[in-house]
CSV table of C-alpha atoms in Angstrom, one decimal:
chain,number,residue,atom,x,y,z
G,1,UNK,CA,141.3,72.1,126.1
G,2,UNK,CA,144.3,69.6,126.2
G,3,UNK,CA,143.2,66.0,125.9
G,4,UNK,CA,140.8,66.8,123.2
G,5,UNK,CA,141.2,64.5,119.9
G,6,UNK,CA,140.0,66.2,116.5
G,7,UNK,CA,139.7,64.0,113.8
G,8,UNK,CA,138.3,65.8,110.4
G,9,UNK,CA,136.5,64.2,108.2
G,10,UNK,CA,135.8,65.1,104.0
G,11,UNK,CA,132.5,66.8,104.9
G,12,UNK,CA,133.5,68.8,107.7
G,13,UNK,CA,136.5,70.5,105.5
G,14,UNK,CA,133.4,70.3,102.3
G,15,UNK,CA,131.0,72.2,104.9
G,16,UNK,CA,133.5,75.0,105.7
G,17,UNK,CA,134.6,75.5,101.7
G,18,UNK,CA,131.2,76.4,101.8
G,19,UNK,CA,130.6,78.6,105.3
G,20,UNK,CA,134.1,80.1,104.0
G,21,UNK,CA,132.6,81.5,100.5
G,22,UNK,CA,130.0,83.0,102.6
G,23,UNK,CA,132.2,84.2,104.5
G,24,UNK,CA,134.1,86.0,102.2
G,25,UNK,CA,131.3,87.4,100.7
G,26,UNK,CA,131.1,89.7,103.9
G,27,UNK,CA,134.6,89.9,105.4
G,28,UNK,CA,136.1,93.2,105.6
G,29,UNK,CA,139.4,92.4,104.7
G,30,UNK,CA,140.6,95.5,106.9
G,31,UNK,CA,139.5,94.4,110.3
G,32,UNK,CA,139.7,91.7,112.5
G,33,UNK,CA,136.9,89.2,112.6
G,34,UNK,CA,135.5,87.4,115.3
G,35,UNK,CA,133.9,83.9,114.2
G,36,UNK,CA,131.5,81.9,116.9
G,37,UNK,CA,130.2,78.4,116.2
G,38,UNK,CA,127.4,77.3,118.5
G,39,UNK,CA,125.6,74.0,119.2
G,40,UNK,CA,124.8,71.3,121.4
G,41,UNK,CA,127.2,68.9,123.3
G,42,UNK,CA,128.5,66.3,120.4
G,43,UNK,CA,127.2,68.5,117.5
G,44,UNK,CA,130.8,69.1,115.9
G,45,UNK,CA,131.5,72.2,117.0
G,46,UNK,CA,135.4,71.5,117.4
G,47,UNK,CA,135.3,69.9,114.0
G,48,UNK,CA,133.4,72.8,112.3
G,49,UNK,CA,136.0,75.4,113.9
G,50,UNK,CA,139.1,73.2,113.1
G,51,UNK,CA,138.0,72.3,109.6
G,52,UNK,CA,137.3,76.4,109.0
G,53,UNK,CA,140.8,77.2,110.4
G,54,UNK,CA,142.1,74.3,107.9
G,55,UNK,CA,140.3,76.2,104.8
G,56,UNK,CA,141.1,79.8,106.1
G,57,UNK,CA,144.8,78.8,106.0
G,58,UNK,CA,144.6,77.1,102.9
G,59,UNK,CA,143.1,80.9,101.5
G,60,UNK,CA,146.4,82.9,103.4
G,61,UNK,CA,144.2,83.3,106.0
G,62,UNK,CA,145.6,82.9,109.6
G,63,UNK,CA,143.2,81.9,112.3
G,64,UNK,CA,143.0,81.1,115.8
G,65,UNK,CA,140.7,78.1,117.2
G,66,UNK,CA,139.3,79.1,120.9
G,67,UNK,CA,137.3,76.1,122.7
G,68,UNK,CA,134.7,77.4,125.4
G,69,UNK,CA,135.1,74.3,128.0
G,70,UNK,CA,138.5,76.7,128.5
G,71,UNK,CA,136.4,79.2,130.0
G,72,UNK,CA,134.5,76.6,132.7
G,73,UNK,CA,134.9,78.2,136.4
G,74,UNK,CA,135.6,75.2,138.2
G,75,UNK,CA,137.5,72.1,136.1
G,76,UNK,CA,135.5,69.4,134.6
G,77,UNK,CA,135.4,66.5,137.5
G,78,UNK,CA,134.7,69.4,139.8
G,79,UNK,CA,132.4,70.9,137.3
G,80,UNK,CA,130.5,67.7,137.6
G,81,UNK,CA,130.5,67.3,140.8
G,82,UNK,CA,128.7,70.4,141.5
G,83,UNK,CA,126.1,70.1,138.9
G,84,UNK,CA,125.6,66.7,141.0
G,85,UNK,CA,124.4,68.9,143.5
G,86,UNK,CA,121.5,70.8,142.5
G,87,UNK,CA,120.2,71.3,138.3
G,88,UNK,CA,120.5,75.1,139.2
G,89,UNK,CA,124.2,74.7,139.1
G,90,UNK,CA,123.8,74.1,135.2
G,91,UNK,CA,123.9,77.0,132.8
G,92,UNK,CA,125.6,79.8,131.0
G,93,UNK,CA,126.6,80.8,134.9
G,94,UNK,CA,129.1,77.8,134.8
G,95,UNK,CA,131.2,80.0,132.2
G,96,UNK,CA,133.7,83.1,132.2
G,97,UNK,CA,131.7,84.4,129.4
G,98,UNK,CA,133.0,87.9,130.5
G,99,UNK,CA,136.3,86.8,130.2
G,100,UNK,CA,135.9,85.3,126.8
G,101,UNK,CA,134.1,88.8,125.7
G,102,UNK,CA,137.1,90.3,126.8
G,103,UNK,CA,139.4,88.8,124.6
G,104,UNK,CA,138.0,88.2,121.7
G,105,UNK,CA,137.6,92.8,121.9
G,106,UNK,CA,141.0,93.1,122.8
G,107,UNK,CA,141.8,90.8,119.6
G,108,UNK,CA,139.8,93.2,117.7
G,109,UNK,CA,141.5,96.2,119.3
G,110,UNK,CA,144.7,94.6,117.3
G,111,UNK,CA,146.5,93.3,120.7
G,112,UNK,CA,149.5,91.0,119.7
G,113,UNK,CA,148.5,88.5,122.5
G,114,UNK,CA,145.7,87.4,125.1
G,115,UNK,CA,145.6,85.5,127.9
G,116,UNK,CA,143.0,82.8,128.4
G,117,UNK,CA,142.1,80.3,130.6
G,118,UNK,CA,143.2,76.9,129.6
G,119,UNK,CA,141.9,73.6,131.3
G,120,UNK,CA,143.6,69.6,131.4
G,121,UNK,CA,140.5,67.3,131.1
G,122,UNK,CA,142.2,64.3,132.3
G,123,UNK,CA,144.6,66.0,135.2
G,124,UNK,CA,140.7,68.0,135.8
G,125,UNK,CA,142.8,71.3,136.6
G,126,UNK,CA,142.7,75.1,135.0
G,127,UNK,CA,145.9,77.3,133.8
G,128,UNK,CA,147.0,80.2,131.6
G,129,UNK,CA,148.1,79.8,128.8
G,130,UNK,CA,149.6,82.9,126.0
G,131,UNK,CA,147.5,83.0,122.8
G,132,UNK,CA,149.9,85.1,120.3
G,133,UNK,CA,147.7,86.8,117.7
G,134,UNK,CA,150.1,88.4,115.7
G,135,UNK,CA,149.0,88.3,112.0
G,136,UNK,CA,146.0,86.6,112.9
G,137,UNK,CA,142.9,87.4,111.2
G,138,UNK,CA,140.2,85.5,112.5
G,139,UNK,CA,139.6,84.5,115.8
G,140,UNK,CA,137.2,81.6,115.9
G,141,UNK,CA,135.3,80.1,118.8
G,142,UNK,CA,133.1,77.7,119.5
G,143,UNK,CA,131.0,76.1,122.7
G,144,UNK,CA,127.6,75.7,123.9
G,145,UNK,CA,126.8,79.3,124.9
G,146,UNK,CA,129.1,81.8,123.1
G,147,UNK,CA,126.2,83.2,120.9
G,148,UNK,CA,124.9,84.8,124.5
G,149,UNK,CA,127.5,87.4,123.9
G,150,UNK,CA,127.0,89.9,120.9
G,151,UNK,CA,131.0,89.7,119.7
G,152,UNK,CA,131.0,88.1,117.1
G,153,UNK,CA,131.0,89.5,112.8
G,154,UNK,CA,129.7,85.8,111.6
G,155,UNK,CA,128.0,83.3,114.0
G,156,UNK,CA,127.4,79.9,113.1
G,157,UNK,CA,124.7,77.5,114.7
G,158,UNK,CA,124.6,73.5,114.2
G,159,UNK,CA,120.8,72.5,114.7
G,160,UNK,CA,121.9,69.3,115.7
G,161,UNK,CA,120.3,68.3,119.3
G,162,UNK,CA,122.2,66.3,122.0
G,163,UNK,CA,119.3,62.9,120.9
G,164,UNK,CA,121.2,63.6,117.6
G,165,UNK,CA,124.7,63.0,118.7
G,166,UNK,CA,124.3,60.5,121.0
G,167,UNK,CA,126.8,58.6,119.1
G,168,UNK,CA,129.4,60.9,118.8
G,169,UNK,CA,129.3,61.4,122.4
G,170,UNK,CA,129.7,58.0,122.9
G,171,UNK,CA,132.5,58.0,120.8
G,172,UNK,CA,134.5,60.7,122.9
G,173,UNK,CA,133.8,59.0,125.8
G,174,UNK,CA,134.2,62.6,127.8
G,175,UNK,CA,131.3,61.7,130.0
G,176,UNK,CA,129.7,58.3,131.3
G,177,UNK,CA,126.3,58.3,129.9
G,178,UNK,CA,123.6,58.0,132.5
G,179,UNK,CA,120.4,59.6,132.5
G,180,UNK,CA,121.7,62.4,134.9
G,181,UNK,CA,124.0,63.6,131.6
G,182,UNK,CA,120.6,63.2,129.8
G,183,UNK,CA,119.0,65.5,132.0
G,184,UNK,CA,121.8,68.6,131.9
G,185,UNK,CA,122.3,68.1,128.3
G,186,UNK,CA,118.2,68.8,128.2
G,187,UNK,CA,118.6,71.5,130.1
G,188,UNK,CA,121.7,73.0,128.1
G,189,UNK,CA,119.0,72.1,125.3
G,190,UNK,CA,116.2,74.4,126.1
G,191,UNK,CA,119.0,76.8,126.8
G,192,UNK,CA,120.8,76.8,123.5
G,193,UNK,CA,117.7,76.9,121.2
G,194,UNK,CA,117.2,80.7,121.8
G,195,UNK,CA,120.4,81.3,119.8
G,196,UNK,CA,119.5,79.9,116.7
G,197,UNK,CA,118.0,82.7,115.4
G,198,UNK,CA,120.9,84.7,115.6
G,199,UNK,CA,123.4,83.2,113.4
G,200,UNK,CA,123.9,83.6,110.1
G,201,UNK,CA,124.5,80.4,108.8
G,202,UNK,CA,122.8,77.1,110.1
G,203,UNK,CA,123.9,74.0,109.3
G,204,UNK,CA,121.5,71.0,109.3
G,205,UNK,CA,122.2,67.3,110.8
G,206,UNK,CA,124.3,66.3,107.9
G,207,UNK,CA,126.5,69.3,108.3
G,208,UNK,CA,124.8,70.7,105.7
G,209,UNK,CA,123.9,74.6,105.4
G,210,UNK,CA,120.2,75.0,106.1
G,211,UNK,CA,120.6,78.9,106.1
G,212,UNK,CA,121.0,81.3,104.3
C-alpha cells in the first residue's frame, strides 16, 4: 500500500532470525514458498513480513512482501464509508481474496510476474501495479484474513488482539479512533481468532514465538 511507513525495530529483525531457522528447517529449497502472516489490525504484521524479507535476504534469499489492504474492493475512505452503513458490510467479503489466491499459485507455477491490485491511502484510490518475481523465492504476505485461503507452505499468526495494540494504532494514525473503529475491529476480532490454529508458528504479545 503506498503511504505506509515501516519502521523495524531490534526485536522484530530478533523474532524473524528465529521464525527464519524454523523455517529452514522445512523449506524445500526446490520450490517456491508461499509465506502468510496473520493478525489483528496494529499487531505488526507489516513489521513481521518486512523484518523476514530483511533476514531472508541477508541468507541469499530473495523475497517479495505482499500487503492485503492491496486487495480491499473499494479504497479505504470509501471502504469506510460503507462499513458506516451497515456492520454486515465488514468481513472477509470486503477482500479479493480470490485474486490474491491467484497469484500467490501462479508464483508457485514459476510465472516471472503478477499483477496485483495496488491502493494510495492518502489519494483513497486503487491501481495496478507489476510485481516481477524473477529469482524470487518466497512470496510473503500478510493481512487480517489471508489464513482463510489454504496457499500458503508456512503460516504465521500474532495472537496479539486489537485492545493490545491500541497504541500502535494510535501511532499510525491510519484511522480516527472512535468507538465505531472499536466495534469493526471486534468484529474483525471474532473473525480472525478461527485462524490461529492453523499456523505453524505463533508469536505472543512480545513478538515472541509461543508455538511450536
Amino acid at each position: 500500500m503506498i503511504g505506509d511507513v515501516i519502521n523495524l525495530e531490534q526485536k522484530h529483525l530478533d523474532t524473524a532470525e528465529n521464525i527464519y531457522k524454523i523455517l529452514k528447517q522445512n523449506e524445500n529449497h526446490t520450490d517456491k514458498w508461499a509465506v502468510g502472516i496473520c493478525g489483528e489490525s496494529g499487531s505488526g504484521k507489516s513489521l513481521t513480513a518486512f523484518a523476514l524479507k530483511k533476514v531472508l535476504e541477508e541468507n541469499g534469499i530473495q523475497s517479495v512482501v505482499i500487503q492485503m489492504d492491496d486487495y480491499f474492493k473499494l479504497p479505504p475512505k470509501t471502504n469506510h464509508e460503507n462499513r458506516q452503513k451497515s456492520w454486515d458490510n465488514v468481513g472477509m467479503h470486503e477482500v479479493h481474496l480470490d485474486a490474491m489466491q491467484e497469484n500467490i499459485k501462479d508464483f508457485k507455477k514459476g510465472t516471472s510476474s503478477i499483477e496485483k491490485p495496488l491502493v494510495d491511502y492518502k489519494n483513497n484510490s486503487i491501481s495496478k501495479e507489476i510485481l516481477n518475481l524473477d529469482n524470487v523465492q518466497i512470496l510473503i504476505i500478510e493481512g487480517t484474513y489471508i489464513l482463510s485461503i489454504d496457499a500458503f507452505n508456512f503460516s504465521i499468526f500474532i495472537d496479539r488482539n486489537y485492545k493490545d495494540t491500541y497504541k500502535n494504532r494510535i501511532e499510525r494514525n491510519r484511522d480516527v479512533q472512535s468507538d465505531f473503529v472499536e466495534k469493526i475491529l471486534d468484529i474483525e476480532h471474532n473473525l480472525i481468532r478461527q485462524f490461529k490454529n492453523k499456523a505453524n508458528v505463533v508469536l505472543g504479545k512480545n513478538y515472541q514465538i509461543v508455538k511450536p
